[in-house]
């Protein structure tokens, strides 16, 4: 089960978030900052899967934006990585060479 989906830039600002499990507002903010700190310190040679609390984080970095899915440890991480890639391909098709500014200013276009 997917618990949440985050798009964060290199400065740690969350550009898009979608929560599928209930979290308090303060808990969401705390999760976002913790996840950012984990991902930004992680070397690129490591895998795109991180054990985080009782969840698994699946992430991918495209053009300075971290796409992160939080799922259960029993879920298939490769299918989550494929879902991130599909989402990026859809954004790229829609915006034509998508960048962070497209997500900020043109998301509801």
CSV table of N, CA, C and O in Angstrom, one decimal:
chain,number,residue,atom,x,y,z
A,1,UNK,N,0.8,-1.2,0.0
A,1,UNK,CA,0.0,0.0,0.0
A,1,UNK,C,0.9,1.2,0.0
A,1,UNK,O,1.9,1.3,0.7
A,2,UNK,N,0.5,2.2,-0.8
A,2,UNK,CA,1.3,3.5,-0.9
A,2,UNK,C,0.7,4.3,0.2
A,2,UNK,O,-0.5,4.5,0.3
A,3,UNK,N,1.6,4.9,1.1
A,3,UNK,CA,1.2,5.8,2.2
A,3,UNK,C,1.2,7.2,1.8
A,3,UNK,O,0.4,8.0,2.2
A,4,UNK,N,2.3,7.6,1.0
A,4,UNK,CA,2.3,9.0,0.5
A,4,UNK,C,3.3,9.1,-0.7
A,4,UNK,O,4.1,8.2,-0.9
A,5,UNK,N,3.2,10.2,-1.4
A,5,UNK,CA,4.0,10.5,-2.6
A,5,UNK,C,4.5,11.9,-2.4
A,5,UNK,O,3.7,12.8,-2.1
A,6,UNK,N,5.8,12.1,-2.6
A,6,UNK,CA,6.4,13.4,-2.4
A,6,UNK,C,7.3,13.8,-3.6
A,6,UNK,O,7.9,13.0,-4.1
A,7,UNK,N,7.2,15.1,-3.9
A,7,UNK,CA,8.1,15.7,-4.9
A,7,UNK,C,8.9,16.8,-4.1
A,7,UNK,O,8.2,17.7,-3.7
A,8,UNK,N,10.2,16.7,-4.0
A,8,UNK,CA,10.9,17.7,-3.2
A,8,UNK,C,12.1,18.1,-4.1
A,8,UNK,O,12.7,17.3,-4.8
A,9,UNK,N,12.5,19.4,-4.0
A,9,UNK,CA,13.6,19.9,-4.7
A,9,UNK,C,14.9,19.7,-3.9
A,9,UNK,O,14.9,19.2,-2.8
A,10,UNK,N,16.0,20.1,-4.4
A,10,UNK,CA,17.3,20.0,-3.8
A,10,UNK,C,17.4,20.8,-2.5
A,10,UNK,O,18.3,20.6,-1.7
A,11,UNK,N,16.6,21.8,-2.3
A,11,UNK,CA,16.6,22.7,-1.2
A,11,UNK,C,15.7,22.1,-0.1
A,11,UNK,O,15.6,22.7,1.0
A,12,UNK,N,15.0,21.1,-0.3
A,12,UNK,CA,14.1,20.4,0.6
A,12,UNK,C,12.7,20.9,0.6
A,12,UNK,O,11.9,20.6,1.5
A,13,UNK,N,12.4,21.8,-0.3
A,13,UNK,CA,11.0,22.3,-0.4
A,13,UNK,C,10.1,21.2,-1.1
A,13,UNK,O,10.4,20.7,-2.1
A,14,UNK,N,9.0,20.9,-0.4
A,14,UNK,CA,8.1,20.0,-1.0
A,14,UNK,C,7.2,20.7,-2.0
A,14,UNK,O,6.5,21.6,-1.7
A,15,UNK,N,7.3,20.2,-3.3
A,15,UNK,CA,6.5,20.9,-4.3
A,15,UNK,C,5.1,20.2,-4.5
A,15,UNK,O,4.2,20.9,-4.7
A,16,UNK,N,5.1,18.9,-4.4
A,16,UNK,CA,3.8,18.2,-4.5
A,16,UNK,C,3.8,17.1,-3.4
A,16,UNK,O,4.8,16.4,-3.2
A,17,UNK,N,2.7,17.0,-2.7
A,17,UNK,CA,2.6,15.8,-1.8
A,17,UNK,C,1.2,15.3,-1.9
A,17,UNK,O,0.2,16.0,-2.0
A,18,UNK,N,1.0,14.0,-1.8
A,18,UNK,CA,-0.2,13.3,-1.8
A,18,UNK,C,-0.2,12.3,-0.7
A,18,UNK,O,0.7,11.4,-0.7
A,19,UNK,N,-1.1,12.4,0.3
A,19,UNK,CA,-1.1,11.5,1.4
A,19,UNK,C,-2.3,10.5,1.3
A,19,UNK,O,-3.4,10.9,1.2
A,20,UNK,N,-2.0,9.2,1.4
A,20,UNK,CA,-3.0,8.2,1.3
A,20,UNK,C,-3.3,7.6,2.6
A,20,UNK,O,-4.3,6.8,2.7
A,21,UNK,N,-2.5,7.8,3.6
A,21,UNK,CA,-2.7,7.4,5.0
A,21,UNK,C,-2.9,8.7,5.9
A,21,UNK,O,-2.4,9.7,5.5
A,22,UNK,N,-3.6,8.5,7.0
A,22,UNK,CA,-3.8,9.7,7.8
A,22,UNK,C,-2.6,10.0,8.7
A,22,UNK,O,-2.1,9.1,9.4
A,23,UNK,N,-2.1,11.2,8.6
A,23,UNK,CA,-1.0,11.7,9.4
A,23,UNK,C,-1.4,13.1,9.9
A,23,UNK,O,-2.1,13.9,9.1
A,24,UNK,N,-1.0,13.5,11.1
A,24,UNK,CA,-1.3,14.8,11.6
A,24,UNK,C,-0.4,15.8,10.8
A,24,UNK,O,0.6,15.4,10.2
A,25,UNK,N,-0.8,17.1,10.7
A,25,UNK,CA,-0.1,18.1,10.0
A,25,UNK,C,1.4,18.2,10.4
A,25,UNK,O,2.3,18.3,9.6
A,26,UNK,N,1.6,18.2,11.7
A,26,UNK,CA,3.0,18.3,12.3
A,26,UNK,C,3.8,17.1,11.9
A,26,UNK,O,5.0,17.2,11.6
A,27,UNK,N,3.2,15.9,11.9
A,27,UNK,CA,3.8,14.7,11.6
A,27,UNK,C,4.2,14.7,10.1
A,27,UNK,O,5.3,14.2,9.7
A,28,UNK,N,3.4,15.2,9.2
A,28,UNK,CA,3.7,15.4,7.8
A,28,UNK,C,4.9,16.2,7.6
A,28,UNK,O,5.8,15.9,6.8
A,29,UNK,N,5.0,17.4,8.3
A,29,UNK,CA,6.1,18.3,8.2
A,29,UNK,C,7.4,17.6,8.6
A,29,UNK,O,8.5,17.7,8.0
A,30,UNK,N,7.3,16.8,9.7
A,30,UNK,CA,8.5,16.1,10.3
A,30,UNK,C,8.9,15.0,9.3
A,30,UNK,O,10.1,14.9,9.1
A,31,UNK,N,8.0,14.3,8.7
A,31,UNK,CA,8.3,13.3,7.8
A,31,UNK,C,9.0,13.8,6.6
A,31,UNK,O,10.0,13.3,6.1
A,32,UNK,N,8.5,14.9,6.1
A,32,UNK,CA,9.1,15.6,4.9
A,32,UNK,C,10.5,16.0,5.1
A,32,UNK,O,11.4,15.7,4.3
A,33,UNK,N,10.8,16.6,6.3
A,33,UNK,CA,12.2,17.0,6.5
A,33,UNK,C,13.1,15.9,6.8
A,33,UNK,O,14.2,15.9,6.3
A,34,UNK,N,12.6,14.8,7.5
A,34,UNK,CA,13.5,13.7,7.7
A,34,UNK,C,13.8,12.9,6.4
A,34,UNK,O,15.0,12.5,6.2
A,35,UNK,N,12.8,12.8,5.6
A,35,UNK,CA,13.0,12.1,4.3
A,35,UNK,C,14.0,12.9,3.4
A,35,UNK,O,14.9,12.3,2.8
A,36,UNK,N,13.9,14.2,3.4
A,36,UNK,CA,14.8,15.0,2.7
A,36,UNK,C,16.2,14.8,3.2
A,36,UNK,O,17.2,14.7,2.4
A,37,UNK,N,16.4,14.9,4.5
A,37,UNK,CA,17.8,14.7,5.0
A,37,UNK,C,18.4,13.4,4.7
A,37,UNK,O,19.6,13.2,4.4
A,38,UNK,N,17.5,12.3,4.7
A,38,UNK,CA,18.0,11.0,4.3
A,38,UNK,C,18.4,10.9,2.9
A,38,UNK,O,19.5,10.4,2.5
A,39,UNK,N,17.6,11.5,2.0
A,39,UNK,CA,17.9,11.3,0.6
A,39,UNK,C,19.0,12.2,0.1
A,39,UNK,O,19.8,11.8,-0.8
A,40,UNK,N,19.2,13.4,0.6
A,40,UNK,CA,20.2,14.3,0.2
A,40,UNK,C,21.6,13.8,0.6
A,40,UNK,O,22.6,14.1,-0.1
A,41,UNK,N,21.7,13.1,1.7
A,41,UNK,CA,23.0,12.6,2.2
A,41,UNK,C,23.4,11.2,1.5
A,41,UNK,O,24.5,10.8,1.7
A,42,UNK,N,22.4,10.6,0.9
A,42,UNK,CA,22.7,9.3,0.3
A,42,UNK,C,23.5,9.3,-1.0
A,42,UNK,O,23.1,10.0,-1.9
A,43,UNK,N,24.6,8.6,-1.0
A,43,UNK,CA,25.4,8.6,-2.3
A,43,UNK,C,24.6,8.0,-3.4
A,43,UNK,O,23.7,7.2,-3.3
A,44,UNK,N,24.9,8.5,-4.6
A,44,UNK,CA,24.2,8.0,-5.8
A,44,UNK,C,24.5,6.6,-6.2
A,44,UNK,O,23.7,6.0,-6.9
A,45,UNK,N,25.5,6.0,-5.7
A,45,UNK,CA,25.8,4.6,-6.0
A,45,UNK,C,25.0,3.6,-5.2
A,45,UNK,O,25.0,2.4,-5.5
A,46,UNK,N,24.3,4.1,-4.2
A,46,UNK,CA,23.4,3.2,-3.4
A,46,UNK,C,22.1,3.0,-4.2
A,46,UNK,O,21.7,3.7,-5.1
A,47,UNK,N,21.3,2.0,-3.7
A,47,UNK,CA,20.1,1.7,-4.3
A,47,UNK,C,19.0,2.8,-4.1
A,47,UNK,O,19.2,3.6,-3.2
A,48,UNK,N,17.9,2.7,-4.8
A,48,UNK,CA,16.9,3.7,-4.6
A,48,UNK,C,15.8,3.3,-3.6
A,48,UNK,O,14.7,3.8,-3.6
A,49,UNK,N,16.2,2.4,-2.7
A,49,UNK,CA,15.3,1.9,-1.7
A,49,UNK,C,15.9,2.1,-0.3
A,49,UNK,O,17.0,1.9,-0.1
A,50,UNK,N,15.1,2.7,0.6
A,50,UNK,CA,15.5,3.0,1.9
A,50,UNK,C,14.5,2.5,2.9
A,50,UNK,O,13.3,2.7,2.8
A,51,UNK,N,15.0,1.8,3.9
A,51,UNK,CA,14.1,1.3,5.0
A,51,UNK,C,14.0,2.5,6.0
A,51,UNK,O,15.0,3.1,6.4
A,52,UNK,N,12.8,3.0,6.2
A,52,UNK,CA,12.5,4.2,7.0
A,52,UNK,C,11.3,3.9,7.9
A,52,UNK,O,10.2,3.6,7.5
A,53,UNK,N,11.7,3.9,9.2
A,53,UNK,CA,10.7,3.5,10.3
A,53,UNK,C,10.1,2.2,10.0
A,53,UNK,O,10.9,1.2,9.8
A,54,UNK,N,8.8,2.1,9.8
A,54,UNK,CA,8.2,0.8,9.5
A,54,UNK,C,7.8,0.7,8.0
A,54,UNK,O,7.1,-0.1,7.6
A,55,UNK,N,8.4,1.6,7.2
A,55,UNK,CA,8.0,1.7,5.8
A,55,UNK,C,9.3,1.5,4.9
A,55,UNK,O,10.4,1.4,5.4
A,56,UNK,N,9.0,1.5,3.7
A,56,UNK,CA,10.1,1.5,2.7
A,56,UNK,C,9.9,2.7,1.8
A,56,UNK,O,8.8,3.0,1.3
A,57,UNK,N,11.0,3.5,1.6
A,57,UNK,CA,11.0,4.6,0.7
A,57,UNK,C,11.6,4.2,-0.6
A,57,UNK,O,12.7,3.6,-0.6
A,58,UNK,N,10.9,4.5,-1.7
A,58,UNK,CA,11.4,4.2,-3.0
A,58,UNK,C,11.5,5.6,-3.7
A,58,UNK,O,10.5,6.4,-3.7
A,59,UNK,N,12.7,6.0,-4.1
A,59,UNK,CA,12.9,7.3,-4.6
A,59,UNK,C,13.7,7.3,-5.9
A,59,UNK,O,14.4,6.4,-6.3
A,60,UNK,N,13.6,8.4,-6.6
A,60,UNK,CA,14.4,8.6,-7.9
A,60,UNK,C,14.6,10.1,-8.0
A,60,UNK,O,13.7,10.9,-7.8
A,61,UNK,N,15.8,10.5,-8.4
A,61,UNK,CA,16.1,11.9,-8.6
A,61,UNK,C,16.1,12.2,-10.1
A,61,UNK,O,16.8,11.6,-10.9
A,62,UNK,N,15.3,13.1,-10.6
A,62,UNK,CA,15.2,13.6,-11.9
A,62,UNK,C,15.4,15.1,-12.0
A,62,UNK,O,14.6,15.8,-11.4
A,63,UNK,N,16.5,15.6,-12.6
A,63,UNK,CA,16.7,17.0,-12.8
A,63,UNK,C,16.6,17.8,-11.5
A,63,UNK,O,16.0,18.8,-11.4
A,64,UNK,N,17.2,17.3,-10.4
A,64,UNK,CA,17.2,18.0,-9.2
A,64,UNK,C,15.9,17.9,-8.3
A,64,UNK,O,15.8,18.6,-7.3
A,65,UNK,N,15.0,17.1,-8.8
A,65,UNK,CA,13.7,16.9,-8.0
A,65,UNK,C,13.7,15.4,-7.5
A,65,UNK,O,13.9,14.5,-8.3
A,66,UNK,N,13.4,15.2,-6.3
A,66,UNK,CA,13.3,13.9,-5.7
A,66,UNK,C,11.8,13.4,-5.8
A,66,UNK,O,11.0,14.1,-5.2
A,67,UNK,N,11.6,12.3,-6.4
A,67,UNK,CA,10.2,11.7,-6.5
A,67,UNK,C,10.3,10.6,-5.5
A,67,UNK,O,11.1,9.6,-5.7
A,68,UNK,N,9.5,10.6,-4.4
A,68,UNK,CA,9.5,9.6,-3.4
A,68,UNK,C,8.2,9.0,-3.2
A,68,UNK,O,7.2,9.7,-3.0
A,69,UNK,N,8.1,7.7,-3.1
A,69,UNK,CA,6.9,6.9,-2.7
A,69,UNK,C,7.2,6.2,-1.4
A,69,UNK,O,8.3,5.5,-1.3
A,70,UNK,N,6.3,6.3,-0.4
A,70,UNK,CA,6.5,5.5,0.8
A,70,UNK,C,5.5,4.4,0.8
A,70,UNK,O,4.3,4.6,0.6
A,71,UNK,N,6.0,3.2,0.9
A,71,UNK,CA,5.1,2.0,0.8
A,71,UNK,C,5.4,1.0,1.9
A,71,UNK,O,6.3,1.2,2.7
A,72,UNK,N,4.6,0.0,2.0
A,72,UNK,CA,4.9,-1.1,3.0
A,72,UNK,C,6.1,-1.9,2.6
A,72,UNK,O,6.4,-2.0,1.4
A,73,UNK,N,6.8,-2.5,3.5
A,73,UNK,CA,8.0,-3.3,3.2
A,73,UNK,C,7.6,-4.5,2.3
A,73,UNK,O,8.5,-5.0,1.6
A,74,UNK,N,6.4,-5.0,2.4
A,74,UNK,CA,6.0,-6.2,1.7
A,74,UNK,C,5.7,-5.9,0.2
A,74,UNK,O,5.5,-6.8,-0.6
A,75,UNK,N,5.6,-4.6,-0.2
A,75,UNK,CA,5.3,-4.2,-1.5
A,75,UNK,C,6.5,-4.4,-2.4
A,75,UNK,O,7.6,-4.4,-2.0
A,76,UNK,N,6.2,-4.5,-3.7
A,76,UNK,CA,7.3,-4.7,-4.7
A,76,UNK,C,7.9,-3.3,-5.0
A,76,UNK,O,7.3,-2.4,-5.6
A,77,UNK,N,9.2,-3.1,-4.6
A,77,UNK,CA,9.9,-1.9,-4.8
A,77,UNK,C,10.1,-1.5,-6.3
A,77,UNK,O,10.0,-0.4,-6.6
A,78,UNK,N,10.4,-2.5,-7.1
A,78,UNK,CA,10.6,-2.3,-8.5
A,78,UNK,C,9.3,-1.7,-9.2
A,78,UNK,O,9.4,-0.9,-10.1
A,79,UNK,N,8.2,-2.2,-8.8
A,79,UNK,CA,6.9,-1.7,-9.4
A,79,UNK,C,6.7,-0.2,-8.9
A,79,UNK,O,6.2,0.6,-9.7
A,80,UNK,N,7.1,0.1,-7.7
A,80,UNK,CA,7.0,1.5,-7.3
A,80,UNK,C,8.0,2.4,-8.0
A,80,UNK,O,7.6,3.5,-8.4
A,81,UNK,N,9.2,1.9,-8.3
A,81,UNK,CA,10.1,2.6,-9.1
A,81,UNK,C,9.6,2.8,-10.5
A,81,UNK,O,9.8,3.9,-11.1
A,82,UNK,N,9.0,1.8,-11.0
A,82,UNK,CA,8.4,1.9,-12.4
A,82,UNK,C,7.2,2.9,-12.4
A,82,UNK,O,7.1,3.7,-13.3
A,83,UNK,N,6.5,3.0,-11.3
A,83,UNK,CA,5.4,4.0,-11.2
A,83,UNK,C,5.9,5.4,-11.2
A,83,UNK,O,5.4,6.3,-11.8
A,84,UNK,N,7.0,5.6,-10.5
A,84,UNK,CA,7.7,6.9,-10.5
A,84,UNK,C,8.1,7.3,-11.9
A,84,UNK,O,7.9,8.4,-12.4
A,85,UNK,N,8.8,6.3,-12.6
A,85,UNK,CA,9.2,6.6,-13.9
A,85,UNK,C,8.1,6.9,-14.9
A,85,UNK,O,8.2,7.8,-15.7
A,86,UNK,N,7.0,6.2,-14.7
A,86,UNK,CA,5.8,6.4,-15.6
A,86,UNK,C,5.2,7.8,-15.3
A,86,UNK,O,4.9,8.5,-16.2
A,87,UNK,N,5.2,8.2,-14.0
A,87,UNK,CA,4.7,9.6,-13.7
A,87,UNK,C,5.6,10.6,-14.3
A,87,UNK,O,5.1,11.6,-14.9
A,88,UNK,N,6.9,10.4,-14.3
A,88,UNK,CA,7.8,11.4,-14.9
A,88,UNK,C,7.7,11.4,-16.4
A,88,UNK,O,7.7,12.5,-17.0
A,89,UNK,N,7.5,10.3,-17.0
A,89,UNK,CA,7.2,10.3,-18.4
A,89,UNK,C,6.0,11.0,-18.8
A,89,UNK,O,5.9,11.7,-19.8
A,90,UNK,N,4.9,10.8,-18.0
A,90,UNK,CA,3.6,11.6,-18.3
A,90,UNK,C,3.8,13.1,-18.1
A,90,UNK,O,3.3,13.8,-18.9
A,91,UNK,N,4.6,13.5,-17.1
A,91,UNK,CA,4.8,14.9,-16.9
A,91,UNK,C,5.7,15.4,-18.1
A,91,UNK,O,5.4,16.5,-18.6
A,92,UNK,N,6.6,14.7,-18.5
A,92,UNK,CA,7.5,15.1,-19.6
A,92,UNK,C,6.7,15.2,-20.9
A,92,UNK,O,6.9,16.1,-21.7
A,93,UNK,N,5.8,14.3,-21.1
A,93,UNK,CA,5.0,14.4,-22.3
A,93,UNK,C,4.0,15.6,-22.3
A,93,UNK,O,3.8,16.3,-23.3
A,94,UNK,N,3.5,15.9,-21.1
A,94,UNK,CA,2.5,17.0,-21.0
A,94,UNK,C,3.2,18.3,-21.0
A,94,UNK,O,2.8,19.2,-21.7
A,95,UNK,N,4.3,18.5,-20.3
A,95,UNK,CA,5.0,19.8,-20.3
A,95,UNK,C,6.1,20.0,-21.3
A,95,UNK,O,6.6,21.0,-21.5
A,96,UNK,N,6.5,18.9,-22.0
A,96,UNK,CA,7.6,18.9,-22.9
A,96,UNK,C,8.9,19.4,-22.2
A,96,UNK,O,9.1,20.6,-22.0
A,97,UNK,N,9.8,18.4,-21.9
A,97,UNK,CA,11.0,18.7,-21.1
A,97,UNK,C,10.6,19.4,-19.8
A,97,UNK,O,10.9,20.5,-19.5
A,98,UNK,N,10.0,18.6,-18.9
A,98,UNK,CA,9.5,19.1,-17.6
A,98,UNK,C,10.7,19.5,-16.7
A,98,UNK,O,11.7,19.0,-16.8
A,99,UNK,N,10.4,20.6,-16.0
A,99,UNK,CA,11.4,21.0,-15.0
A,99,UNK,C,10.6,21.4,-13.7
A,99,UNK,O,9.4,21.4,-13.7
A,100,UNK,N,11.3,21.8,-12.7
A,100,UNK,CA,10.7,22.1,-11.4
A,100,UNK,C,9.7,23.3,-11.5
A,100,UNK,O,8.7,23.3,-10.9
A,101,UNK,N,10.1,24.3,-12.3
A,101,UNK,CA,9.2,25.5,-12.5
A,101,UNK,C,7.9,25.1,-13.1
A,101,UNK,O,6.9,25.7,-12.8
A,102,UNK,N,7.9,24.1,-14.0
A,102,UNK,CA,6.6,23.7,-14.6
A,102,UNK,C,5.7,23.1,-13.5
A,102,UNK,O,4.5,23.3,-13.6
A,103,UNK,N,6.3,22.4,-12.6
A,103,UNK,CA,5.5,21.8,-11.5
A,103,UNK,C,5.0,22.9,-10.6
A,103,UNK,O,3.9,22.8,-10.0
A,104,UNK,N,5.8,23.9,-10.3
A,104,UNK,CA,5.4,25.0,-9.4
A,104,UNK,C,4.3,25.9,-10.1
A,104,UNK,O,3.3,26.2,-9.5
A,105,UNK,N,4.6,26.4,-11.3
A,105,UNK,CA,3.7,27.4,-11.9
A,105,UNK,C,2.7,26.9,-12.8
A,105,UNK,O,1.7,27.6,-13.1
A,106,UNK,N,2.9,25.7,-13.4
A,106,UNK,CA,2.0,25.3,-14.4
A,106,UNK,C,1.3,23.9,-14.1
A,106,UNK,O,0.8,23.3,-15.0
A,107,UNK,N,1.3,23.5,-12.9
A,107,UNK,CA,0.7,22.2,-12.6
A,107,UNK,C,-0.8,22.1,-12.8
A,107,UNK,O,-1.2,21.1,-13.3
A,108,UNK,N,-1.5,23.2,-12.6
A,108,UNK,CA,-3.0,23.1,-12.8
A,108,UNK,C,-3.3,23.7,-14.2
A,108,UNK,O,-4.5,24.1,-14.4
A,109,UNK,N,-2.4,23.7,-15.1
A,109,UNK,CA,-2.6,24.2,-16.4
A,109,UNK,C,-3.7,23.4,-17.2
A,109,UNK,O,-3.8,22.3,-17.1
